[in-house]
């Protein structure tokens, strides 16, 4: 008698690197002659950006750029001065193995930064940035999907996996000119600039992928009114619409496009009257397209023969699923100032999420998201000086999931601050409200045991402990019917039919009749 085995080759996702790299940053800067002497330091900001990356063999190489901005006031004017510098670092990572089509995730953040004035013309900055790195790669694994002959019994489970993955990145440049309105003062210099990305819409048109969205630019610029330095906030939107060439995808794929700002240069330009009243925005963006086609197959988890001794070999695979995403909006408020700390004027309030953590509920139906919200204000303080104080506020929000998550699911949360508003109450309290959207991604990539080989010996038969057709057995609550059938070398179907069972586990337990199958 011959044992016929049917096999399937499926791609299995394997993590080949998961870690964090740190990079020390430093700046020793002497002011050019056209800058005034340093009188008072106001603020410092360092923004790390991944500008490029590549994988060659077992080595990942990426470019890390740090955009540094130092604000200060000169000794003869209250106008805010801005020093901007960039530093670029080339970093490498040795992966566990070579990979032709690696899926790379690089997430940079600033850990800390300190700055000081060594003298009236010299600035010193020291800090650390870190990059969280995750690299996965697919490898083919041959597993058993079915078998017949030699009285073989199979335990099979449905397994869904990403059968085809297609990725493509496109870098685009956008240019936009925005003119100030009549009520806004002339621009002296750009003090700060932040980009907020709206969700990217994408759809297939005649085999091409169309990606559309917009970037909201929020900036502060320094100006002068009646001989006194001031700050002026401004917002405008830059739209984009791009065709991305992605081959061999159709409507059966799940497609997403993730936009990312690589650089945003805002330059004041003169209008026809020679005044700096035009803002030229030059944006560089990366559009990351990911398309996944899923498939489902029945795979064998365990096997035995009711007649012959049988050995099995198994392995664990990570069957990666498409993530389930739940989005929810909520508000957070924070008291920023009151009493003697109240500023004379508020120019702008911003909010940045940091140190985000997630915790899955016991029943898998909800995720608690927690972290810190850093509120940054640009104000004229009680002493009449322009300052930019920051305040950290902890937050925690429970979010009900659209679909329950398994205990071993991977949970990630992307926190976006859509808008920040502020209010000064009648009793003189400055309060900020942040409108937040949380995108909770639940990825199921649990390890599943599957069979890679079955070997049955037809030269000898199993020895039974007696000559009988039915055996009595006392089952316990929630006992697995497969394990009972395997223990007595019979079939699951025979046990279930003989005892009129409806599920693969016993209910309350009790006496069972175990028919012997030859």
Short mmCIF file of C-alpha atoms in Angstrom, two decimals:
data_model
loop_
_atom_site.label_atom_id
_atom_site.label_comp_id
_atom_site.label_asym_id
_atom_site.label_seq_id
_atom_site.Cartn_x
_atom_site.Cartn_y
_atom_site.Cartn_z
CA UNK A 1 0.00 0.00 0.00
CA UNK A 2 1.38 3.39 -0.97
CA UNK A 3 1.19 6.62 0.99
CA UNK A 4 0.51 9.51 -1.37
CA UNK A 5 1.46 12.94 -0.07
CA UNK A 6 0.44 16.27 -1.60
CA UNK A 7 2.67 19.25 -0.86
CA UNK A 8 2.31 23.02 -1.14
CA UNK A 9 5.04 25.63 -1.41
CA UNK A 10 4.12 28.81 0.41
CA UNK A 11 6.06 32.00 1.19
CA UNK A 12 6.85 32.39 4.88
CA UNK A 13 7.76 35.75 6.38
CA UNK A 14 10.94 35.72 8.48
CA UNK A 15 12.36 38.58 10.53
CA UNK A 16 16.06 38.91 9.67
CA UNK A 17 16.72 42.02 11.75
CA UNK A 18 14.88 43.80 14.56
CA UNK A 19 16.81 46.38 16.55
CA UNK A 20 17.71 50.00 17.21
CA UNK A 21 20.75 51.96 16.08
CA UNK A 22 21.86 55.16 17.79
CA UNK A 23 23.70 58.10 16.27
CA UNK A 24 25.34 60.89 18.26
CA UNK A 25 24.94 64.30 16.70
CA UNK A 26 27.01 67.40 17.31
CA UNK A 27 27.24 70.92 15.94
CA UNK A 28 29.93 73.51 16.63
CA UNK A 29 28.76 76.54 14.68
CA UNK A 30 30.27 80.00 14.38
CA UNK A 31 27.79 82.64 13.25
CA UNK A 32 28.43 84.34 9.91
CA UNK A 33 29.14 88.08 9.98
CA UNK A 34 25.62 89.00 8.90
CA UNK A 35 24.08 87.40 12.01
CA UNK A 36 23.79 89.52 15.19
CA UNK A 37 25.51 88.49 18.42
CA UNK A 38 23.73 85.99 20.63
CA UNK A 39 21.89 87.58 23.52
CA UNK A 40 19.34 84.92 24.52
CA UNK A 41 18.74 81.37 23.32
CA UNK A 42 15.09 80.59 22.68
CA UNK A 43 14.61 77.11 21.22
CA UNK A 44 16.30 74.18 19.50
CA UNK A 45 14.80 71.45 17.35
CA UNK A 46 16.36 68.44 15.62
CA UNK A 47 14.35 66.42 13.09
CA UNK A 48 15.84 63.10 11.83
CA UNK A 49 14.79 61.89 8.36
CA UNK A 50 15.64 58.75 6.37
CA UNK A 51 16.46 60.02 2.88
CA UNK A 52 17.39 56.72 1.21
CA UNK A 53 18.12 53.05 1.88
CA UNK A 54 19.14 49.92 -0.01
CA UNK A 55 19.78 46.24 0.66
CA UNK A 56 22.69 44.44 -0.96
CA UNK A 57 23.16 40.83 -0.01
CA UNK A 58 23.07 40.69 3.78
CA UNK A 59 23.83 44.40 4.31
CA UNK A 60 21.33 47.23 4.79
CA UNK A 61 22.64 50.74 4.10
CA UNK A 62 20.64 53.86 4.83
CA UNK A 63 21.14 57.63 4.84
CA UNK A 64 20.13 59.51 7.97
CA UNK A 65 19.77 63.29 7.74
CA UNK A 66 19.34 65.49 10.81
CA UNK A 67 17.76 68.91 10.27
CA UNK A 68 18.81 71.26 13.08
CA UNK A 69 17.20 74.59 13.87
CA UNK A 70 18.38 76.95 16.63
CA UNK A 71 16.45 80.10 17.52
CA UNK A 72 17.91 83.04 19.42
CA UNK A 73 17.48 86.77 20.00
CA UNK A 74 20.25 89.26 19.26
CA UNK A 75 21.54 91.84 21.73
CA UNK A 76 20.17 94.84 19.81
CA UNK A 77 16.80 93.59 18.57
CA UNK A 78 13.83 91.51 19.71
CA UNK A 79 13.52 89.94 16.26
CA UNK A 80 13.95 86.16 16.43
CA UNK A 81 16.99 84.81 14.55
CA UNK A 82 17.08 81.31 13.06
CA UNK A 83 20.15 79.16 12.38
CA UNK A 84 19.54 76.05 10.26
CA UNK A 85 22.03 73.29 9.58
CA UNK A 86 21.95 69.75 8.23
CA UNK A 87 24.12 66.75 8.94
CA UNK A 88 24.01 63.46 7.03
CA UNK A 89 25.19 60.06 8.24
CA UNK A 90 25.61 56.80 6.33
CA UNK A 91 24.75 53.79 8.46
CA UNK A 92 25.00 50.06 7.79
CA UNK A 93 23.34 47.03 9.35
CA UNK A 94 24.42 43.40 9.02
CA UNK A 95 21.33 41.27 8.47
CA UNK A 96 20.98 37.64 9.56
CA UNK A 97 21.04 36.50 5.95
CA UNK A 98 20.94 37.79 2.38
CA UNK A 99 17.59 38.77 0.94
CA UNK A 100 16.65 39.81 -2.59
CA UNK A 101 13.31 41.42 -1.72
CA UNK A 102 13.51 42.67 1.84
CA UNK A 103 10.67 44.57 3.48
CA UNK A 104 12.40 47.40 5.38
CA UNK A 105 10.89 49.68 8.03
CA UNK A 106 13.04 52.55 9.36
CA UNK A 107 11.62 54.81 12.09
CA UNK A 108 13.92 57.63 13.27
CA UNK A 109 13.35 59.77 16.35
CA UNK A 110 15.21 62.30 18.46
CA UNK A 111 16.12 60.91 21.88
CA UNK A 112 17.52 64.09 23.39
CA UNK A 113 19.23 67.31 22.37
CA UNK A 114 21.00 70.04 24.34
CA UNK A 115 22.32 73.35 23.08
CA UNK A 116 24.24 76.29 24.49
CA UNK A 117 26.13 79.43 23.47
CA UNK A 118 29.89 79.11 24.03
CA UNK A 119 30.22 82.83 23.42
CA UNK A 120 28.35 85.57 21.56
CA UNK A 121 29.25 84.10 18.16
CA UNK A 122 29.48 80.39 18.76
CA UNK A 123 26.75 77.77 19.20
CA UNK A 124 27.19 74.22 20.48
CA UNK A 125 24.63 71.42 20.05
CA UNK A 126 24.85 67.84 21.29
CA UNK A 127 22.28 65.06 21.14
CA UNK A 128 21.33 61.55 20.15
CA UNK A 129 18.92 60.21 17.56
CA UNK A 130 17.89 56.58 17.18
CA UNK A 131 16.49 54.54 14.31
CA UNK A 132 14.23 51.57 14.96
CA UNK A 133 14.91 49.00 12.22
CA UNK A 134 12.80 46.02 11.21
CA UNK A 135 13.67 43.90 8.17
CA UNK A 136 11.62 40.92 7.06
CA UNK A 137 12.12 38.60 4.13
CA UNK A 138 10.05 35.84 2.56
CA UNK A 139 11.42 32.34 2.10
CA UNK A 140 9.69 29.40 0.44
CA UNK A 141 8.63 26.53 2.66
CA UNK A 142 7.35 23.16 1.39
CA UNK A 143 4.63 21.74 3.64
CA UNK A 144 2.00 19.00 3.44
CA UNK A 145 -1.53 19.90 2.41
CA UNK A 146 -3.06 16.42 2.02
CA UNK A 147 -2.26 12.70 2.17
CA UNK A 148 -4.05 9.42 1.44
CA UNK A 149 -3.38 5.70 1.69
CA UNK A 150 -2.17 3.42 4.49
CA UNK A 151 -5.20 4.33 6.63
CA UNK A 152 -3.73 7.76 7.26
CA UNK A 153 -5.64 10.31 9.33
CA UNK A 154 -4.93 14.03 8.90
CA UNK A 155 -5.62 17.00 11.05
CA UNK A 156 -5.86 19.98 8.69
CA UNK A 157 -6.40 23.68 9.36
CA UNK A 158 -7.04 26.58 6.98
CA UNK A 159 -4.08 28.94 6.70
CA UNK A 160 -4.29 32.32 4.99
CA UNK A 161 -1.09 33.96 3.84
CA UNK A 162 0.26 36.70 1.61
CA UNK A 163 0.78 34.78 -1.62
CA UNK A 164 2.04 37.74 -3.66
CA UNK A 165 3.69 40.93 -2.45
CA UNK A 166 4.48 43.88 -4.70
CA UNK A 167 6.17 47.07 -3.56
CA UNK A 168 7.27 50.24 -5.30
CA UNK A 169 8.55 53.59 -4.05
CA UNK A 170 8.32 56.83 -5.99
CA UNK A 171 10.07 60.06 -5.05
CA UNK A 172 8.38 63.26 -6.19
CA UNK A 173 9.17 66.98 -6.01
CA UNK A 174 6.46 69.58 -5.54
CA UNK A 175 6.78 73.37 -5.82
CA UNK A 176 4.17 75.86 -4.66
CA UNK A 177 4.12 79.64 -4.22
CA UNK A 178 1.86 81.22 -1.60
CA UNK A 179 1.42 84.96 -1.17
CA UNK A 180 0.67 86.66 2.14
CA UNK A 181 -2.65 88.39 2.58
CA UNK A 182 -2.84 92.14 3.06
CA UNK A 183 -3.09 91.89 6.86
CA UNK A 184 0.09 89.86 7.30
CA UNK A 185 3.45 91.61 7.85
CA UNK A 186 6.51 91.07 5.64
CA UNK A 187 8.66 88.01 6.22
CA UNK A 188 12.06 88.34 7.88
CA UNK A 189 12.88 84.63 8.27
CA UNK A 190 11.20 81.24 8.65
CA UNK A 191 11.30 80.17 12.29
CA UNK A 192 9.70 76.72 12.12
CA UNK A 193 7.86 74.51 9.66
CA UNK A 194 5.84 71.34 10.12
CA UNK A 195 4.14 69.10 7.58
CA UNK A 196 0.95 67.14 8.26
CA UNK A 197 0.03 64.43 5.76
CA UNK A 198 -3.59 63.63 5.02
CA UNK A 199 -4.59 60.06 4.18
CA UNK A 200 -3.54 59.12 0.67
CA UNK A 201 -6.30 57.99 -1.69
CA UNK A 202 -5.31 55.37 -4.24
CA UNK A 203 -7.09 53.50 -7.00
CA UNK A 204 -6.27 51.44 -10.06
CA UNK A 205 -6.99 53.00 -13.44
CA UNK A 206 -6.19 50.98 -16.58
CA UNK A 207 -3.47 49.04 -14.82
CA UNK A 208 -1.90 52.16 -13.30
CA UNK A 209 -2.05 53.24 -9.67
CA UNK A 210 -3.25 56.79 -9.02
CA UNK A 211 -2.28 58.29 -5.64
CA UNK A 212 -3.83 61.57 -4.47
CA UNK A 213 -3.53 63.57 -1.29
CA UNK A 214 -2.32 66.82 0.20
CA UNK A 215 0.25 68.15 2.63
CA UNK A 216 -0.71 70.79 5.19
CA UNK A 217 2.18 73.19 5.86
CA UNK A 218 2.12 74.94 9.24
CA UNK A 219 4.84 77.53 9.76
CA UNK A 220 5.93 80.44 11.90
CA UNK A 221 7.89 83.33 10.49
CA UNK A 222 9.58 86.22 12.25
CA UNK A 223 8.50 89.74 11.43
CA UNK A 224 8.66 93.24 12.84
CA UNK A 225 5.81 95.52 13.84
CA UNK A 226 6.39 99.04 15.14
CA UNK A 227 10.06 98.23 15.63
CA UNK A 228 9.33 95.16 17.78
CA UNK A 229 9.98 91.56 16.87
CA UNK A 230 6.89 89.41 16.37
CA UNK A 231 5.94 85.94 15.16
CA UNK A 232 3.27 85.22 12.57
CA UNK A 233 1.63 81.80 12.09
CA UNK A 234 0.53 80.65 8.66
CA UNK A 235 -0.98 77.54 7.07
CA UNK A 236 -1.47 76.43 3.50
CA UNK A 237 -1.99 73.16 1.63
CA UNK A 238 0.02 71.61 -1.20
CA UNK A 239 -1.88 68.95 -3.20
CA UNK A 240 -0.33 66.07 -5.12
CA UNK A 241 -1.61 63.60 -7.71
CA UNK A 242 0.76 60.96 -9.02
CA UNK A 243 0.76 57.85 -11.21
CA UNK A 244 2.84 55.03 -9.69
CA UNK A 245 4.06 52.24 -11.95
CA UNK A 246 3.33 48.97 -10.17
CA UNK A 247 3.37 45.88 -12.38
CA UNK A 248 1.22 42.76 -12.15
CA UNK A 249 -1.45 44.00 -9.76
CA UNK A 250 -5.22 44.06 -10.21
CA UNK A 251 -8.40 44.45 -8.18
CA UNK A 252 -7.70 41.23 -6.26
CA UNK A 253 -4.86 42.97 -4.39
CA UNK A 254 -5.17 45.04 -1.24
CA UNK A 255 -3.29 48.25 -1.99
CA UNK A 256 -2.02 51.04 0.25
CA UNK A 257 0.15 54.08 -0.39
CA UNK A 258 2.08 55.66 2.48
CA UNK A 259 3.27 59.22 1.88
CA UNK A 260 6.38 60.53 3.66
CA UNK A 261 7.97 63.97 3.57
CA UNK A 262 11.72 63.80 2.97
CA UNK A 263 12.36 67.55 2.94
CA UNK A 264 10.38 70.77 3.04
CA UNK A 265 12.18 73.97 2.15
CA UNK A 266 10.29 77.23 2.71
CA UNK A 267 12.02 80.28 1.22
CA UNK A 268 10.79 83.90 1.43
CA UNK A 269 10.70 85.61 -1.97
CA UNK A 270 10.14 89.20 -3.03
CA UNK A 271 6.93 90.27 -4.74
CA UNK A 272 6.74 92.84 -7.55
CA UNK A 273 7.25 95.63 -5.00
CA UNK A 274 10.42 94.06 -3.61
CA UNK A 275 8.91 93.03 -0.26
CA UNK A 276 9.25 89.49 1.11
CA UNK A 277 5.61 88.50 0.80
CA UNK A 278 5.82 85.26 -1.18
CA UNK A 279 6.56 81.86 0.33
CA UNK A 280 8.13 79.35 -2.04
CA UNK A 281 7.62 75.78 -0.84
CA UNK A 282 9.78 73.01 -2.29
CA UNK A 283 8.68 69.58 -1.12
CA UNK A 284 10.36 66.24 -1.64
CA UNK A 285 8.15 63.26 -0.87
CA UNK A 286 8.37 59.50 -1.02
CA UNK A 287 5.23 57.53 -1.92
CA UNK A 288 5.55 53.95 -0.71
CA UNK A 289 3.14 51.56 -2.43
CA UNK A 290 2.44 48.13 -0.98
CA UNK A 291 0.13 45.62 -2.70
CA UNK A 292 -0.69 42.21 -1.20
CA UNK A 293 -2.72 39.32 -2.58
CA UNK A 294 -3.90 36.75 -0.08
CA UNK A 295 -4.56 33.06 -0.55
CA UNK A 296 -5.90 30.32 1.70
CA UNK A 297 -4.92 26.66 1.79
CA UNK A 298 -5.62 23.68 4.03
CA UNK A 299 -2.41 22.44 5.67
CA UNK A 300 -1.75 19.33 7.73
CA UNK A 301 -0.92 19.90 11.39
CA UNK A 302 -0.76 16.31 12.58
CA UNK A 303 -1.11 12.78 11.20
CA UNK A 304 -1.31 9.15 12.28
CA UNK A 305 -2.33 5.81 10.77
CA UNK A 306 -5.04 3.70 12.35
CA UNK A 307 -3.17 0.53 11.31
CA UNK A 308 0.56 1.21 10.83
CA UNK A 309 3.22 2.90 12.97
CA UNK A 310 3.72 6.43 11.73
CA UNK A 311 6.33 9.16 12.23
CA UNK A 312 5.85 12.82 11.31
CA UNK A 313 8.17 15.78 10.91
CA UNK A 314 6.84 19.27 11.57
CA UNK A 315 7.95 22.87 11.50
CA UNK A 316 6.57 26.20 12.59
CA UNK A 317 5.74 28.81 9.99
CA UNK A 318 4.75 32.43 10.34
CA UNK A 319 1.70 32.86 8.14
CA UNK A 320 1.51 36.62 7.82
CA UNK A 321 -1.95 38.12 7.47
CA UNK A 322 -3.07 41.49 6.17
CA UNK A 323 -3.33 43.84 9.15
CA UNK A 324 -6.74 44.85 10.43
CA UNK A 325 -6.80 48.63 10.90
CA UNK A 326 -9.14 50.45 13.29
CA UNK A 327 -9.22 54.26 13.21
CA UNK A 328 -10.65 56.43 15.95
CA UNK A 329 -10.56 60.15 16.71
CA UNK A 330 -10.45 61.65 20.19
CA UNK A 331 -9.48 64.86 21.98
CA UNK A 332 -6.88 65.64 24.63
CA UNK A 333 -6.70 68.85 26.62
CA UNK A 334 -3.90 70.37 28.65
CA UNK A 335 -3.54 73.42 30.89
CA UNK A 336 -0.48 75.28 29.63
CA UNK A 337 -0.34 78.45 31.74
CA UNK A 338 -2.20 80.42 34.38
CA UNK A 339 -1.67 83.20 36.87
CA UNK A 340 1.75 84.85 36.76
CA UNK A 341 2.89 82.42 34.04
CA UNK A 342 0.29 83.68 31.55
CA UNK A 343 1.98 85.08 28.42
CA UNK A 344 1.20 88.50 27.02
CA UNK A 345 0.47 87.01 23.61
CA UNK A 346 0.12 83.53 22.10
CA UNK A 347 1.34 83.13 18.53
CA UNK A 348 0.87 79.40 18.05
CA UNK A 349 0.39 76.09 19.90
CA UNK A 350 1.55 72.76 18.52
CA UNK A 351 1.43 69.19 19.74
CA UNK A 352 3.75 66.23 19.10
CA UNK A 353 3.05 62.63 20.22
CA UNK A 354 5.96 60.71 21.76
CA UNK A 355 6.71 57.35 23.40
CA UNK A 356 3.56 55.60 22.19
CA UNK A 357 2.67 52.27 23.84
CA UNK A 358 -0.17 49.80 23.29
CA UNK A 359 -1.81 47.25 25.56
CA UNK A 360 -4.31 44.64 24.38
CA UNK A 361 -7.30 43.89 26.60
CA UNK A 362 -7.78 40.42 28.08
CA UNK A 363 -10.59 39.56 25.67
CA UNK A 364 -8.76 41.00 22.63
CA UNK A 365 -11.58 43.41 21.85
CA UNK A 366 -9.86 46.69 22.72
CA UNK A 367 -6.44 48.34 22.73
CA UNK A 368 -5.31 50.94 25.25
CA UNK A 369 -3.00 53.51 23.71
CA UNK A 370 -0.83 55.62 25.99
CA UNK A 371 2.08 58.00 25.66
CA UNK A 372 3.11 61.61 25.97
CA UNK A 373 1.88 64.70 24.14
CA UNK A 374 4.44 67.50 23.98
CA UNK A 375 2.72 70.87 23.67
CA UNK A 376 5.00 73.52 22.17
CA UNK A 377 3.92 77.15 22.40
CA UNK A 378 5.28 80.25 20.73
CA UNK A 379 4.49 83.21 22.99
CA UNK A 380 5.52 86.62 24.21
CA UNK A 381 6.00 85.84 27.87
CA UNK A 382 5.09 87.87 30.91
CA UNK A 383 8.45 89.66 30.68
CA UNK A 384 7.85 90.73 27.09
CA UNK A 385 10.32 88.24 25.57
CA UNK A 386 9.57 85.80 22.73
CA UNK A 387 9.87 82.26 24.09
CA UNK A 388 8.87 78.73 23.16
CA UNK A 389 8.14 76.71 26.29
CA UNK A 390 7.20 73.04 26.10
CA UNK A 391 4.98 70.97 28.36
CA UNK A 392 4.55 67.19 28.44
CA UNK A 393 1.16 65.69 29.23
CA UNK A 394 0.49 61.97 29.56
CA UNK A 395 -2.53 60.54 27.77
CA UNK A 396 -4.34 57.21 27.69
CA UNK A 397 -7.20 56.17 25.43
CA UNK A 398 -9.06 52.88 25.08
CA UNK A 399 -10.04 52.04 21.50
CA UNK A 400 -12.52 49.29 20.61
CA UNK A 401 -11.25 47.15 17.74
CA UNK A 402 -13.35 46.43 14.66
CA UNK A 403 -12.18 42.83 14.90
CA UNK A 404 -10.92 41.00 17.98
CA UNK A 405 -7.17 40.43 18.13
CA UNK A 406 -5.41 37.23 19.14
CA UNK A 407 -3.12 37.27 22.17
CA UNK A 408 0.00 36.86 20.01
CA UNK A 409 -0.98 39.56 17.48
CA UNK A 410 1.37 42.43 16.74
CA UNK A 411 -0.23 45.75 17.71
CA UNK A 412 1.05 49.08 16.39
CA UNK A 413 -0.46 52.53 16.81
CA UNK A 414 0.10 55.56 14.62
CA UNK A 415 -0.93 58.73 16.41
CA UNK A 416 -1.61 61.79 14.25
CA UNK A 417 -2.36 65.25 15.58
CA UNK A 418 -4.85 66.67 13.10
CA UNK A 419 -5.28 70.07 14.70
CA UNK A 420 -4.48 72.02 17.86
CA UNK A 421 -6.56 74.88 19.18
CA UNK A 422 -6.16 76.99 22.31
CA UNK A 423 -8.36 79.09 24.52
CA UNK A 424 -7.76 81.74 27.18
CA UNK A 425 -10.54 81.64 29.75
CA UNK A 426 -12.06 84.61 31.57
CA UNK A 427 -10.05 83.76 34.69
CA UNK A 428 -6.78 83.84 32.73
CA UNK A 429 -6.00 80.17 32.01
CA UNK A 430 -4.40 79.03 28.75
CA UNK A 431 -5.77 75.65 27.67
CA UNK A 432 -4.94 73.66 24.54
CA UNK A 433 -7.06 71.00 22.83
CA UNK A 434 -5.47 68.48 20.44
CA UNK A 435 -7.62 66.67 17.86
CA UNK A 436 -6.02 63.24 17.50
CA UNK A 437 -6.55 60.30 15.17
CA UNK A 438 -5.27 56.87 16.21
CA UNK A 439 -4.75 54.19 13.54
CA UNK A 440 -4.48 50.83 15.31
CA UNK A 441 -2.96 48.08 13.16
CA UNK A 442 -3.40 44.48 14.26
CA UNK A 443 -1.20 41.99 12.41
CA UNK A 444 -1.66 38.28 12.88
CA UNK A 445 1.55 36.44 12.13
CA UNK A 446 1.36 33.72 14.72
CA UNK A 447 3.55 30.65 14.55
CA UNK A 448 1.58 27.69 13.20
CA UNK A 449 2.76 24.09 13.42
CA UNK A 450 2.52 22.26 10.08
CA UNK A 451 3.84 18.95 8.74
CA UNK A 452 6.77 18.66 6.36
CA UNK A 453 6.94 14.84 6.09
CA UNK A 454 5.04 11.68 7.00
CA UNK A 455 6.60 8.22 7.14
CA UNK A 456 4.46 5.09 7.73
CA UNK A 457 5.89 1.57 8.08
CA UNK A 458 3.70 -0.96 6.21
CA UNK A 459 5.90 -3.89 7.19
CA UNK A 460 4.30 -4.12 10.62
CA UNK A 461 0.92 -3.35 12.13
CA UNK A 462 0.10 -1.65 15.42
CA UNK A 463 -0.41 -3.94 18.42
CA UNK A 464 -3.70 -3.47 20.26
CA UNK A 465 -4.33 -4.26 23.93
CA UNK A 466 -7.20 -6.59 23.11
CA UNK A 467 -9.61 -7.90 20.50
CA UNK A 468 -12.60 -5.52 20.64
CA UNK A 469 -14.67 -3.34 18.29
CA UNK A 470 -15.65 -0.63 20.81
CA UNK A 471 -13.87 0.65 23.89
CA UNK A 472 -15.27 2.71 26.74
CA UNK A 473 -13.51 5.96 27.59
CA UNK A 474 -14.27 8.70 30.11
CA UNK A 475 -13.58 12.08 28.54
CA UNK A 476 -12.93 15.29 30.45
CA UNK A 477 -14.35 18.74 29.78
CA UNK A 478 -12.98 20.48 26.61
CA UNK A 479 -10.82 17.48 25.68
CA UNK A 480 -9.73 17.44 22.03
CA UNK A 481 -11.48 14.70 19.99
CA UNK A 482 -8.41 14.43 17.70
CA UNK A 483 -6.17 13.50 20.61
CA UNK A 484 -8.65 10.86 21.74
CA UNK A 485 -8.83 9.36 18.25
CA UNK A 486 -5.03 9.42 17.91
CA UNK A 487 -4.56 7.72 21.29
CA UNK A 488 -6.82 4.80 20.29
CA UNK A 489 -5.81 4.69 16.57
CA UNK A 490 -9.29 5.40 15.30
CA UNK A 491 -10.79 8.20 13.23
CA UNK A 492 -12.21 11.47 14.46
CA UNK A 493 -15.28 11.00 12.28
CA UNK A 494 -16.01 7.60 13.84
CA UNK A 495 -15.77 8.96 17.39
CA UNK A 496 -17.99 11.94 16.60
CA UNK A 497 -20.59 9.83 14.77
CA UNK A 498 -20.73 7.12 17.45
CA UNK A 499 -21.19 9.69 20.25
CA UNK A 500 -23.26 12.24 18.26
CA UNK A 501 -20.71 15.00 18.85
CA UNK A 502 -21.06 18.29 16.98
CA UNK A 503 -17.70 19.94 17.70
CA UNK A 504 -14.01 19.06 17.72
CA UNK A 505 -13.90 19.32 21.53
CA UNK A 506 -15.95 17.63 24.22
CA UNK A 507 -18.47 19.72 26.06
CA UNK A 508 -18.94 18.67 29.65
CA UNK A 509 -17.09 15.40 29.25
CA UNK A 510 -18.43 11.99 30.24
CA UNK A 511 -18.53 8.43 28.97
CA UNK A 512 -17.58 7.90 25.30
CA UNK A 513 -17.77 4.92 22.98
CA UNK A 514 -14.54 4.59 20.99
CA UNK A 515 -15.08 2.53 17.80
CA UNK A 516 -12.02 0.78 16.43
CA UNK A 517 -11.34 1.49 12.75
CA UNK A 518 -9.29 -1.05 10.78
#
